[in-house]
GROMACS .gro file of C-alpha atoms in nm:
model
   86
    1MET     CA    1  -0.140  -0.285  -1.382
    2ILE     CA    2  -0.008  -0.037  -1.632
    3GLU     CA    3   0.335  -0.159  -1.741
    4ASP     CA    4   0.505   0.182  -1.754
    5ALA     CA    5   0.365   0.313  -1.425
    6PRO     CA    6   0.659   0.418  -1.203
    7GLU     CA    7   0.679   0.229  -0.876
    8VAL     CA    8   0.776   0.368  -0.536
    9LEU     CA    9   0.948   0.132  -0.291
   10VAL     CA   10   0.800   0.113   0.059
   11THR     CA   11   1.006  -0.062   0.328
   12PRO     CA   12   0.798  -0.243   0.593
   13LEU     CA   13   0.921  -0.185   0.950
   14THR     CA   14   0.806  -0.420   1.226
   15SER     CA   15   0.745  -0.146   1.483
   16SER     CA   16   0.530   0.086   1.272
   17TYR     CA   17   0.414  -0.103   0.966
   18PRO     CA   18   0.157  -0.191   0.860
   19ARG     CA   19  -0.059   0.065   1.037
   20MET     CA   20  -0.423  -0.030   1.007
   21ILE     CA   21  -0.698   0.206   1.104
   22ARG     CA   22  -1.043   0.075   1.194
   23GLU     CA   23  -1.300   0.336   1.107
   24GLU     CA   24  -1.647   0.377   1.254
   25THR     CA   25  -1.791   0.207   0.946
   26GLY     CA   26  -1.609  -0.113   1.040
   27MET     CA   27  -1.382  -0.085   0.736
   28TRP     CA   28  -1.010  -0.158   0.765
   29THR     CA   29  -0.778   0.075   0.579
   30MET     CA   30  -0.403   0.096   0.545
   31ARG     CA   31  -0.165   0.389   0.514
   32LEU     CA   32   0.153   0.323   0.318
   33GLU     CA   33   0.444   0.563   0.350
   34ALA     CA   34   0.758   0.596   0.137
   35HIS     CA   35   1.093   0.724   0.259
   36ASP     CA   36   1.049   1.046   0.058
   37GLY     CA   37   0.735   1.135   0.253
   38ALA     CA   38   0.479   1.025  -0.007
   39ALA     CA   39   0.179   0.849   0.146
   40TRP     CA   40  -0.128   0.662   0.031
   41MET     CA   41  -0.443   0.573   0.227
   42LEU     CA   42  -0.578   0.250   0.077
   43ASP     CA   43  -0.938   0.131   0.081
   44ARG     CA   44  -0.832  -0.208   0.224
   45PRO     CA   45  -0.505  -0.353   0.351
   46PRO     CA   46  -0.298  -0.574   0.122
   47LEU     CA   47  -0.140  -0.880   0.282
   48ILE     CA   48   0.210  -0.762   0.379
   49ARG     CA   49   0.463  -0.934   0.602
   50ASP     CA   50   0.768  -0.782   0.774
   51ARG     CA   51   1.030  -0.875   0.513
   52ASP     CA   52   0.827  -0.827   0.196
   53ARG     CA   53   0.939  -0.588  -0.077
   54VAL     CA   54   0.645  -0.354  -0.136
   55THR     CA   55   0.604  -0.108  -0.423
   56VAL     CA   56   0.321   0.130  -0.508
   57ALA     CA   57   0.238   0.267  -0.854
   58ASP     CA   58  -0.025   0.526  -0.949
   59ILE     CA   59  -0.237   0.367  -1.224
   60GLY     CA   60  -0.519   0.615  -1.268
   61PRO     CA   61  -0.725   0.881  -1.099
   62GLY     CA   62  -0.776   0.768  -0.740
   63GLU     CA   63  -0.623   0.423  -0.793
   64VAL     CA   64  -0.289   0.261  -0.714
   65SER     CA   65  -0.136  -0.079  -0.773
   66VAL     CA   66   0.043  -0.242  -0.478
   67ARG     CA   67   0.297  -0.512  -0.560
   68VAL     CA   68   0.419  -0.739  -0.279
   69VAL     CA   69   0.724  -0.958  -0.348
   70ARG     CA   70   0.836  -1.233  -0.112
   71ASP     CA   71   1.032  -1.555  -0.138
   72GLY     CA   72   0.727  -1.751  -0.252
   73GLY     CA   73   0.641  -1.518  -0.541
   74GLU     CA   74   0.456  -1.192  -0.588
   75THR     CA   75   0.103  -1.055  -0.582
   76THR     CA   76  -0.036  -0.734  -0.726
   77THR     CA   77  -0.359  -0.576  -0.603
   78THR     CA   78  -0.545  -0.262  -0.709
   79HIS     CA   79  -0.674  -0.021  -0.446
   80ARG     CA   80  -0.887   0.292  -0.435
   81LEU     CA   81  -0.734   0.587  -0.254
   82LEU     CA   82  -0.918   0.734   0.042
   83PRO     CA   83  -0.887   1.086   0.182
   84ALA     CA   84  -0.598   1.110   0.429
   85GLN     CA   85  -0.685   1.062   0.794
   86THR     CA   86  -0.637   1.356   1.028
   0.00000   0.00000   0.00000
């Protein structure tokens, strides 16, 4: 992850998050949404639980870093961005 990449906080909500979409190819994707309306369609879902603190940072063309913090520690994964679903 790029150290100076700004992160956007995403708050998981039990009723609507995470939203996974199974495509015809059999691939699972995940759409993350921030309170300001920003959204990202990830190539695969990160492991996120209801009370995790989740942040997203743009790290390069077509790539983001997703950081998940919970009581037991934190994980950071890199994801390719997919075109938004209609």
